[in-house]
Amino acid sequence: LAIDAKGKAFVLGTDWYIRLYEKDGSLRWKRPVSVAWAVNISADDRWVVAALGDGTIRWYEKDTGAERLAFYLHPDEKRWVTWTPEGFYAAAEGAEELIGYHLNQGADKEAQFIGIDQIGTVFNRADLVSKALDHEYWLLAEAALKEAGDIREILKAGLPPEMEIVGGLQQKISQREFELNLTLSDQGGGIGRVEYRINGEVVSSGLARPYAPRAAAGQKGYKRAFTLPNGENTVEAIAYSENNQVAAKPVKVSVMVDDPVQREPSLHVLSIGVSEYRDRTFDLKYAADDAVDFAATLKKQGRKMYKKVETEVLVDNEVSLERIKTAFEEMAEKVQPQDVFVLYLAGHGLVVDGRYHFVPHNVIYENDDAIRAKALGEEKLREWLALIEVGKRMMVIDSCHAGKMVETLASLASPRGVDDKFAIARLMKATGSSVLAAASSKQQAMEGVIENGQGRGLFTHVLLKGLAGDADIIKGDGYINIGELQAFAREEVPRLSLEKWQYEQFPMFHLNGQDFPITQV
């Protein structure tokens, strides 16, 4: 039982319902629930909040009883997921497997289950969920639903295809060339695109070609040739429904490559930084120089451990969407499976539709459509990274909140800062690459860190010191692993930001698969 602050209404939670009554005892609304263990009314008198027997906490509009938000914290206190009735959700790492949609198929058929991770490309929208209790939420949600569609209609359209690997799930080969054969069976939702990953890294689907499957109507077969690095590899495929909105559960094959020919790896670096924008109000101080210094440091430190180090640097007016695409395509022609690829991005970042967008030099911010059209967004970045078919990839993002849109340090604690972190987390998952990332305010980006007369962005400053040797703190073997660089930045970035701005900046990290050295001291 809870009574509102004005004494005009009260809410009652029971085994089967939550009910809101007027003070005269008349029922305003009721909602069916599992057991209601606790109820309360928010201080602003807008929400009825209930802790339910299914382990969730739910928010209902006090006036109408409409559910607005649900939250579940797993007993391990690490995994959590929160979602809206429209299907938009946000989740901690590893938590997407906790909830989904139970789809009945009739009395004579087994029910099906679609996990939320299978619709994540469309409905993983932490930017919306973080605003679910705001007054403007419905305007944002309606705009998002025009793009995404109604989750109920999407699921009614049919299940994603069923996938089968033709051949064993564990294979051993003595050469680097491997062909994956798949059979896809339509389960009612049609057959759309197929995504491939090698050791977690997304690779291009462009080389896949159809072949005649063994079976009948409703099936499609695909062959995809890969050149794999020596050692143990995991080759993974994920198929989508015809509308490319619902993914099948991935299928995987383990391939041990025992190639007697030992090939030395090379390091390929694409380093991009924008300090001077066509819209001069966006200008930054160090991003372009940081891109130059980052590439130079990897070239210097990488010579000792790589057959060769190739770098391409794009700065300021060289940075357009078209030029970035060309750089990826040119580098894709050079790389070999045993090589290492590093992408560095320094400049402004924007979150649009819950997705991270790196802003090139020539973008004039008029509205979100301009960003969608001309910025380097999640989908383009995933597609272009997939062209770089190497066993080891690393991406570094030193991003600043875009110009006029975020002006104060306090805003980093607001939903805007949360949006940036979740958008980068989406990007990490979408590309499968190992990622080191940080998002700063414009004030931090303009001030930077000055050492020995050299100014840099704080995050890049820390990474360069780490690559030069300071990060060799775990093994002390003269090599800088990604894991060591991550550990060094995790300690140094908050320490230096607190020292300089009285605010702790926390970078983000995603280590995909096995840790590996990136430079030698």
XYZ file of N, CA and C in Angstrom, residues 11 71 104 110 140 147 149 157 186 224 262-263 428 441 449 474 481 483 501 506:
60
model
N -2.358 3.377 -3.949
C -2.129 2.223 -4.797
C -2.012 0.988 -3.917
N 12.546 -3.149 -15.351
C 13.970 -3.337 -15.040
C 14.143 -4.664 -14.319
N 3.788 -18.725 -29.129
C 3.001 -19.949 -29.264
C 2.764 -20.256 -30.738
N 5.402 -27.053 -30.822
C 6.252 -26.522 -29.755
C 6.364 -25.003 -29.881
N 9.874 10.730 -29.194
C 11.067 10.002 -29.619
C 10.727 8.568 -30.014
N 10.756 3.790 -38.065
C 11.890 3.109 -38.696
C 11.902 1.624 -38.358
N 9.430 -0.369 -36.805
C 8.212 -1.143 -36.953
C 7.726 -1.680 -35.617
N 5.509 -11.823 -38.556
C 5.929 -12.048 -39.944
C 6.669 -13.365 -40.119
N 13.834 -21.813 -44.598
C 12.862 -20.766 -44.277
C 11.904 -21.259 -43.196
N 30.988 -19.984 -48.700
C 31.828 -18.801 -48.454
C 33.246 -19.281 -48.212
N 55.217 -20.834 -42.450
C 55.081 -19.783 -41.446
C 55.181 -18.418 -42.124
N 54.201 -17.585 -41.914
C 54.157 -16.264 -42.543
C 54.255 -15.172 -41.477
N 30.941 -1.735 -30.524
C 31.847 -2.822 -30.168
C 31.252 -4.170 -30.565
N 34.229 15.859 -23.080
C 33.525 17.099 -23.388
C 34.410 17.959 -24.274
N 46.118 17.739 -22.694
C 47.198 17.547 -21.729
C 48.488 18.052 -22.362
N 52.203 -5.749 -16.746
C 51.691 -7.047 -16.292
C 52.749 -8.129 -16.478
N 50.728 -5.649 -24.845
C 49.505 -6.330 -25.266
C 48.319 -5.377 -25.170
N 45.581 -6.066 -23.723
C 45.126 -6.151 -22.335
C 45.926 -5.260 -21.409
N 40.687 18.206 -14.166
C 39.355 18.809 -14.263
C 38.450 18.510 -13.071
N 36.041 7.902 -17.570
C 36.250 6.455 -17.601
C 36.169 5.954 -19.041
